[in-house]
Amino acid sequence: MNKGIAVVTGASSGFGLLTTIELAKRNFHVIATMRNLEKGETLLQLGKQNGVEKQISLLELDVTSESSINHFKNYINELGSVDVLINNAGFAGAGFVEEIPLDEYRKQFETNFFGLIAVTQACLPFMREKQKGKIINISSISGRVGFPGISPYVASKHAVEGFSECLRLEMKPFGVEVILIEPGSYKTNIWSTGKQVTEKSLNPNSPYFTYMRKIEEQLEKGEHNFGNPLDVANRIVQLAEEEKTSLRHPIGKGIKTAIFMKNLIPWRMWEKLFFKKLG
Ligand SMILES: NC(=O)c1ccc[n+]([C@@H]2O[C@H](COP(=O)([O-])OP(=O)(O)OC[C@H]3O[C@@H](n4cnc5c(N)ncnc54)[C@H](OP(=O)(O)O)[C@@H]3O)[C@@H](O)[C@H]2O)c1
């Protein structure tokens, strides 16, 4: 049975790519969007291997480009329907605040926050008219907890959380469910794409060098614990199919406990634990 039309942003790699395949396997027709269609080959190959290539349509979409968003709007106008939207496109800007040019914050928000809003606005009319739809925003543990050295990313994901809370309450009476998925650390390209800025804080001349190195060491130590991105893709698909869902869905090793603890214990104690762990 055809489950309807799903749109995925950032489908060229990581969660977006795997979610596209899993949605197609569950009989959704997936509009797999990416900013560079030349990167679509891996997805198409994987689609063929899984026998679902006919369930996938590639579409160019850079979520930060007005003309690209307009083209996307025309495309879905012709389709006339969007049942599920997976707002996944994103990257992680890093570094210490003093060393990050303001423009880098703007770029981070253009993709992770304003881009998500633009794609959502394009899809909302169809869902509202049908009185049915699901919007799954890929947030992060960084949308619930702050970490030093990645403030652009943390700030953008906190913004996504606030926005999604409002949107959920706005759209519930219209039959549209808004959901946040909050993954911990998973093996995808995200760890290499936002590195340019971190480089500055990793320069031995930087006053933040020692601190940033400690953070990097912690990350490297934990790398073997990074989860399999397929688990996140499967969770997204499960949420896409569920009738009634709650707003927030943390996923990953220790993530629920971390969020619970942060909300439970006083900030002073949380901070102490953080610096103790950092060493
Ligand atoms: N991996 C993790 O541990 C983790 C944890 C929590 C949350 N997340 C979130 O999961 C989402 C997917 O990331 P991922 O881990 O799967 O990393 P990824 O493999 O790097 O995928 C990111 C995707 O976003 C796309 N993208 C970036 N800027 C874009 C733009 N302006 N327009 C359209 N697409 C754009 C990338 O396209 P290009 O190929 O063209 O760069 C890529 O397809 C992100 O929102 C991220 O914040 C990841």
Tab-separated table of C-alpha atoms and ligand atoms in Angstrom:
chain	number	residue	atom	x	y	z
A	1	MET	CA	0.000	0.000	0.000
A	2	ASN	CA	1.313	3.446	-0.935
A	3	LYS	CA	1.906	5.393	2.294
A	4	GLY	CA	2.085	8.786	0.605
A	5	ILE	CA	4.785	11.310	-0.188
A	6	ALA	CA	7.745	11.979	2.076
A	7	VAL	CA	10.255	14.787	1.596
A	8	VAL	CA	13.768	14.414	3.018
A	9	THR	CA	16.294	17.269	3.048
A	10	GLY	CA	20.031	16.556	2.984
A	11	ALA	CA	19.545	13.097	1.479
A	12	SER	CA	23.046	12.850	-0.008
A	13	SER	CA	24.588	11.202	3.061
A	14	GLY	CA	24.194	10.103	6.687
A	15	PHE	CA	20.744	10.031	8.294
A	16	GLY	CA	19.070	11.619	5.250
A	17	LEU	CA	20.341	8.984	2.838
A	18	LEU	CA	19.478	6.045	5.106
A	19	THR	CA	16.077	7.471	6.030
A	20	THR	CA	15.233	7.842	2.324
A	21	ILE	CA	15.960	4.149	1.724
A	22	GLU	CA	14.051	2.993	4.807
A	23	LEU	CA	11.021	5.172	3.954
A	24	ALA	CA	11.029	3.813	0.398
A	25	LYS	CA	11.198	0.253	1.765
A	26	ARG	CA	8.063	1.049	3.792
A	27	ASN	CA	6.224	2.149	0.625
A	28	PHE	CA	6.532	5.897	0.872
A	29	HIS	CA	7.372	7.750	-2.313
A	30	VAL	CA	10.386	9.799	-1.248
A	31	ILE	CA	11.408	13.143	-2.686
A	32	ALA	CA	15.079	12.906	-1.755
A	33	THR	CA	16.441	16.420	-1.865
A	34	MET	CA	20.087	17.453	-1.861
A	35	ARG	CA	21.961	20.605	-2.765
A	36	ASN	CA	24.277	18.831	-5.204
A	37	LEU	CA	22.622	16.196	-7.381
A	38	GLU	CA	26.014	14.805	-8.383
A	39	LYS	CA	26.130	13.359	-4.875
A	40	GLY	CA	22.950	11.381	-5.572
A	41	GLU	CA	24.704	8.373	-7.091
A	42	THR	CA	25.288	6.588	-3.738
A	43	LEU	CA	21.617	6.947	-2.861
A	44	LEU	CA	20.485	5.695	-6.270
A	45	GLN	CA	22.818	2.692	-6.071
A	46	LEU	CA	21.563	1.841	-2.588
A	47	GLY	CA	17.999	2.256	-3.829
A	48	LYS	CA	18.687	-0.245	-6.634
A	49	GLN	CA	20.325	-2.710	-4.250
A	50	ASN	CA	17.202	-2.586	-2.109
A	51	GLY	CA	14.823	-2.751	-5.076
A	52	VAL	CA	13.219	0.598	-4.196
A	53	GLU	CA	14.693	2.952	-6.822
A	54	LYS	CA	11.239	3.598	-8.342
A	55	GLN	CA	10.073	4.874	-4.952
A	56	ILE	CA	12.715	7.629	-4.940
A	57	SER	CA	12.797	10.919	-6.870
A	58	LEU	CA	15.882	13.103	-6.598
A	59	LEU	CA	15.401	16.856	-6.393
A	60	GLU	CA	17.964	19.628	-6.069
A	61	LEU	CA	17.383	21.693	-2.941
A	62	ASP	CA	19.780	23.969	-1.115
A	63	VAL	CA	17.786	24.977	1.947
A	64	THR	CA	19.665	28.296	2.187
A	65	SER	CA	18.870	29.423	-1.365
A	66	GLU	CA	15.704	31.398	-2.073
A	67	SER	CA	15.601	30.340	-5.731
A	68	SER	CA	16.087	26.705	-4.761
A	69	ILE	CA	13.243	26.940	-2.208
A	70	ASN	CA	11.011	28.530	-4.896
A	71	HIS	CA	11.817	25.697	-7.292
A	72	PHE	CA	10.961	23.217	-4.512
A	73	LYS	CA	7.638	25.019	-3.933
A	74	ASN	CA	6.748	24.739	-7.635
A	75	TYR	CA	7.674	21.062	-7.608
A	76	ILE	CA	5.448	20.191	-4.649
A	77	ASN	CA	2.660	22.407	-6.005
A	78	GLU	CA	2.606	20.133	-9.026
A	79	LEU	CA	2.627	17.046	-6.819
A	80	GLY	CA	-0.185	18.584	-4.762
A	81	SER	CA	0.605	16.667	-1.605
A	82	VAL	CA	3.242	16.138	1.094
A	83	ASP	CA	2.484	13.670	3.877
A	84	VAL	CA	5.764	13.556	5.764
A	85	LEU	CA	8.588	16.087	5.927
A	86	ILE	CA	11.978	15.133	7.368
A	87	ASN	CA	13.958	18.307	8.057
A	88	ASN	CA	17.404	16.762	8.200
A	89	ALA	CA	19.874	19.018	6.331
A	90	GLY	CA	22.474	20.433	8.657
A	91	PHE	CA	26.074	20.810	9.653
A	92	ALA	CA	27.947	21.478	12.900
A	93	GLY	CA	29.946	24.678	13.269
A	94	ALA	CA	32.570	24.497	16.007
A	95	GLY	CA	35.258	26.544	17.766
A	96	PHE	CA	35.375	28.918	20.730
A	97	VAL	CA	33.047	31.916	20.670
A	98	GLU	CA	35.799	34.575	20.669
A	99	GLU	CA	37.348	33.006	17.582
A	100	ILE	CA	34.228	32.457	15.513
A	101	PRO	CA	33.376	35.252	13.053
A	102	LEU	CA	29.742	36.372	13.387
A	103	ASP	CA	29.218	35.375	9.795
A	104	GLU	CA	29.857	31.721	10.704
A	105	TYR	CA	26.981	31.886	13.188
A	106	ARG	CA	24.810	33.351	10.454
A	107	LYS	CA	25.755	30.547	8.053
A	108	GLN	CA	25.007	27.975	10.728
A	109	PHE	CA	21.560	29.430	11.334
A	110	GLU	CA	20.863	29.830	7.591
A	111	THR	CA	21.109	26.062	7.152
A	112	ASN	CA	20.070	24.492	10.447
A	113	PHE	CA	17.343	26.961	11.393
A	114	PHE	CA	16.114	29.311	8.637
A	115	GLY	CA	16.483	26.568	6.015
A	116	LEU	CA	14.323	24.276	8.117
A	117	ILE	CA	11.688	26.993	8.471
A	118	ALA	CA	11.658	27.715	4.723
A	119	VAL	CA	11.102	24.061	3.784
A	120	THR	CA	8.464	23.702	6.505
A	121	GLN	CA	6.567	26.779	5.272
A	122	ALA	CA	6.550	25.336	1.763
A	123	CYS	CA	4.972	22.067	2.949
A	124	LEU	CA	2.518	23.343	5.582
A	125	PRO	CA	-0.334	24.412	3.241
A	126	PHE	CA	-0.675	20.871	1.856
A	127	MET	CA	-0.730	19.272	5.299
A	128	ARG	CA	-3.128	21.851	6.735
A	129	GLU	CA	-5.577	21.447	3.856
A	130	LYS	CA	-5.480	17.661	4.166
A	131	GLN	CA	-5.748	17.956	8.002
A	132	LYS	CA	-2.980	15.375	8.185
A	133	GLY	CA	0.787	15.342	8.091
A	134	LYS	CA	3.981	14.808	9.983
A	135	ILE	CA	6.994	17.063	10.303
A	136	ILE	CA	10.053	15.404	11.807
A	137	ASN	CA	12.800	17.851	12.707
A	138	ILE	CA	16.234	16.370	13.251
A	139	SER	CA	17.489	18.169	16.327
A	140	SER	CA	20.230	16.757	18.564
A	141	ILE	CA	21.294	16.242	22.152
A	142	SER	CA	22.823	19.674	21.381
A	143	GLY	CA	19.284	21.015	21.247
A	144	ARG	CA	18.872	20.137	24.934
A	145	VAL	CA	22.367	20.455	26.391
A	146	GLY	CA	25.128	23.012	25.757
A	147	PHE	CA	28.762	22.008	25.179
A	148	PRO	CA	31.828	24.253	24.926
A	149	GLY	CA	33.475	24.453	21.501
A	150	ILE	CA	30.310	24.029	19.400
A	151	SER	CA	28.186	27.047	20.265
A	152	PRO	CA	26.995	27.762	16.678
A	153	TYR	CA	25.606	24.242	16.419
A	154	VAL	CA	24.156	24.135	19.946
A	155	ALA	CA	22.493	27.544	19.482
A	156	SER	CA	20.961	26.509	16.136
A	157	LYS	CA	19.587	23.250	17.541
A	158	HIS	CA	18.164	25.008	20.630
A	159	ALA	CA	16.412	27.343	18.179
A	160	VAL	CA	15.022	24.338	16.294
A	161	GLU	CA	13.668	22.983	19.593
A	162	GLY	CA	11.868	26.213	20.489
A	163	PHE	CA	10.505	26.628	16.980
A	164	SER	CA	9.230	23.029	16.924
A	165	GLU	CA	7.469	23.414	20.282
A	166	CYS	CA	5.552	26.416	18.929
A	167	LEU	CA	4.802	24.755	15.598
A	168	ARG	CA	3.542	21.606	17.299
A	169	LEU	CA	1.011	23.611	19.315
A	170	GLU	CA	0.004	25.659	16.256
A	171	MET	CA	-0.565	22.659	13.992
A	172	LYS	CA	-2.056	20.095	16.388
A	173	PRO	CA	-5.615	21.431	15.846
A	174	PHE	CA	-5.051	21.014	12.095
A	175	GLY	CA	-4.072	17.352	12.381
A	176	VAL	CA	-0.370	17.974	11.716
A	177	GLU	CA	2.119	16.390	14.118
A	178	VAL	CA	5.490	18.012	14.755
A	179	ILE	CA	8.208	15.802	16.166
A	180	LEU	CA	11.781	16.313	17.321
A	181	ILE	CA	14.349	13.566	17.154
A	182	GLU	CA	17.388	14.189	19.356
A	183	PRO	CA	20.294	11.911	18.469
A	184	GLY	CA	23.523	11.601	20.422
A	185	SER	CA	26.705	10.855	18.453
A	186	TYR	CA	26.476	8.735	15.300
A	187	LYS	CA	28.977	7.785	12.602
A	188	THR	CA	28.202	10.189	9.739
A	189	ASN	CA	30.034	12.937	7.817
A	190	ILE	CA	28.917	15.634	10.250
A	191	TRP	CA	32.124	15.312	12.257
A	192	SER	CA	34.248	16.521	9.344
A	193	THR	CA	32.031	19.084	7.591
A	194	GLY	CA	32.146	21.873	10.218
A	195	LYS	CA	35.867	21.676	10.959
A	196	GLN	CA	37.112	24.887	9.303
A	197	VAL	CA	36.370	27.041	12.336
A	198	THR	CA	37.574	24.518	14.913
A	199	GLU	CA	40.975	24.709	13.239
A	200	LYS	CA	41.495	28.188	14.736
A	201	SER	CA	40.919	27.027	18.289
A	202	LEU	CA	43.190	24.059	17.564
A	203	ASN	CA	46.072	26.335	16.593
A	204	PRO	CA	48.733	26.219	19.381
A	205	ASN	CA	48.730	30.051	19.368
A	206	SER	CA	45.086	30.119	20.363
A	207	PRO	CA	44.348	30.867	24.053
A	208	TYR	CA	41.770	28.069	23.777
A	209	PHE	CA	44.175	25.499	22.333
A	210	THR	CA	44.549	23.351	25.491
A	211	TYR	CA	40.834	23.429	26.253
A	212	MET	CA	39.861	22.607	22.659
A	213	ARG	CA	42.388	19.752	22.574
A	214	LYS	CA	40.839	18.283	25.738
A	215	ILE	CA	37.424	18.399	24.107
A	216	GLU	CA	38.797	16.788	20.933
A	217	GLU	CA	40.482	14.067	23.014
A	218	GLN	CA	37.204	13.301	24.774
A	219	LEU	CA	35.485	13.079	21.402
A	220	GLU	CA	38.195	10.816	19.986
A	221	LYS	CA	38.012	8.581	23.085
A	222	GLY	CA	34.270	8.243	22.628
A	223	GLU	CA	34.374	7.631	18.875
A	224	HIS	CA	34.174	3.844	19.184
A	225	ASN	CA	30.869	4.372	20.995
A	226	PHE	CA	29.312	6.383	18.151
A	227	GLY	CA	26.065	4.771	17.115
A	228	ASN	CA	25.007	3.223	13.838
A	229	PRO	CA	23.071	5.888	11.847
A	230	LEU	CA	20.694	3.193	10.609
A	231	ASP	CA	19.189	3.072	14.119
A	232	VAL	CA	18.231	6.744	13.770
A	233	ALA	CA	16.831	6.190	10.261
A	234	ASN	CA	14.694	3.314	11.543
A	235	ARG	CA	13.419	5.409	14.447
A	236	ILE	CA	12.491	8.237	12.073
A	237	VAL	CA	10.533	5.839	9.865
A	238	GLN	CA	8.783	4.348	12.889
A	239	LEU	CA	7.761	7.859	13.972
A	240	ALA	CA	6.611	8.679	10.441
A	241	GLU	CA	4.226	5.731	10.592
A	242	GLU	CA	2.950	6.033	14.167
A	243	GLU	CA	-0.534	7.479	14.622
A	244	LYS	CA	0.008	9.510	17.787
A	245	THR	CA	3.446	10.637	18.899
A	246	SER	CA	4.912	12.839	21.600
A	247	LEU	CA	7.091	15.842	20.763
A	248	ARG	CA	10.619	14.797	21.790
A	249	HIS	CA	12.461	11.595	20.965
A	250	PRO	CA	16.005	11.359	22.301
A	251	ILE	CA	18.041	8.486	20.842
A	252	GLY	CA	21.550	7.152	21.488
A	253	LYS	CA	23.704	5.679	24.206
A	254	GLY	CA	23.198	7.517	27.519
A	255	ILE	CA	21.219	10.346	25.891
A	256	LYS	CA	17.969	9.960	27.840
A	257	THR	CA	19.924	9.792	31.123
A	258	ALA	CA	22.001	12.868	30.247
A	259	ILE	CA	18.882	14.933	29.476
A	260	PHE	CA	17.105	13.655	32.572
A	261	MET	CA	20.106	14.478	34.801
A	262	LYS	CA	20.544	17.939	33.309
A	263	ASN	CA	16.924	18.758	34.065
A	264	LEU	CA	17.080	17.223	37.530
A	265	ILE	CA	20.271	18.397	39.192
A	266	PRO	CA	21.251	21.996	39.959
A	267	TRP	CA	23.406	23.678	37.311
A	268	ARG	CA	26.375	23.944	39.732
A	269	MET	CA	26.449	20.188	40.154
A	270	TRP	CA	26.044	19.603	36.405
A	271	GLU	CA	29.014	21.911	35.742
A	272	LYS	CA	31.142	20.109	38.323
A	273	LEU	CA	30.387	16.755	36.718
A	274	PHE	CA	31.235	18.177	33.297
A	275	PHE	CA	34.679	19.447	34.291
A	276	LYS	CA	35.416	16.262	36.255
A	277	LYS	CA	34.697	14.195	33.125
A	278	LEU	CA	36.798	16.505	30.954
A	279	GLY	CA	39.772	15.929	33.274
B	1	LIG	N1	25.687	12.399	13.236
B	1	LIG	C1	25.383	12.772	14.446
B	1	LIG	O1	26.012	12.354	15.419
B	1	LIG	C2	24.211	13.708	14.668
B	1	LIG	C3	23.739	13.855	15.971
B	1	LIG	C4	22.660	14.684	16.211
B	1	LIG	C5	22.035	15.340	15.159
B	1	LIG	N2	22.517	15.190	13.889
B	1	LIG	C6	21.804	15.913	12.815
B	1	LIG	O2	21.458	15.033	11.780
B	1	LIG	C7	21.291	15.762	10.561
B	1	LIG	C8	22.003	15.033	9.445
B	1	LIG	O3	23.393	15.010	9.684
B	1	LIG	P1	24.294	13.713	9.473
B	1	LIG	O4	24.830	13.357	10.786
B	1	LIG	O5	23.588	12.714	8.672
B	1	LIG	O6	25.534	14.360	8.689
B	1	LIG	P2	25.921	14.402	7.147
B	1	LIG	O7	26.182	13.028	6.649
B	1	LIG	O8	27.007	15.406	7.057
B	1	LIG	O9	24.610	14.927	6.415
B	1	LIG	C9	24.248	16.277	6.392
B	1	LIG	C10	23.399	16.509	5.174
B	1	LIG	O10	22.943	17.857	5.178
B	1	LIG	C11	23.184	18.389	3.898
B	1	LIG	N3	23.283	19.843	3.868
B	1	LIG	C12	24.159	20.665	4.493
B	1	LIG	N4	23.910	21.935	4.165
B	1	LIG	C13	22.851	21.924	3.311
B	1	LIG	C14	22.113	22.916	2.620
B	1	LIG	N5	22.433	24.213	2.696
B	1	LIG	N6	21.058	22.529	1.842
B	1	LIG	C15	20.735	21.237	1.726
B	1	LIG	N7	21.406	20.248	2.331
B	1	LIG	C16	22.448	20.592	3.119
B	1	LIG	C17	24.481	17.730	3.449
B	1	LIG	O11	24.675	17.906	2.064
B	1	LIG	P3	26.126	17.879	1.365
B	1	LIG	O12	26.415	16.419	1.140
B	1	LIG	O13	25.938	18.641	0.117
B	1	LIG	O14	27.074	18.519	2.328
B	1	LIG	C18	24.175	16.314	3.867
B	1	LIG	O15	23.333	15.690	2.942
B	1	LIG	C19	21.834	17.160	10.831
B	1	LIG	O16	20.753	18.049	11.039
B	1	LIG	C20	22.616	16.989	12.131
B	1	LIG	O17	22.674	18.163	12.886
B	1	LIG	C21	23.594	14.390	13.623
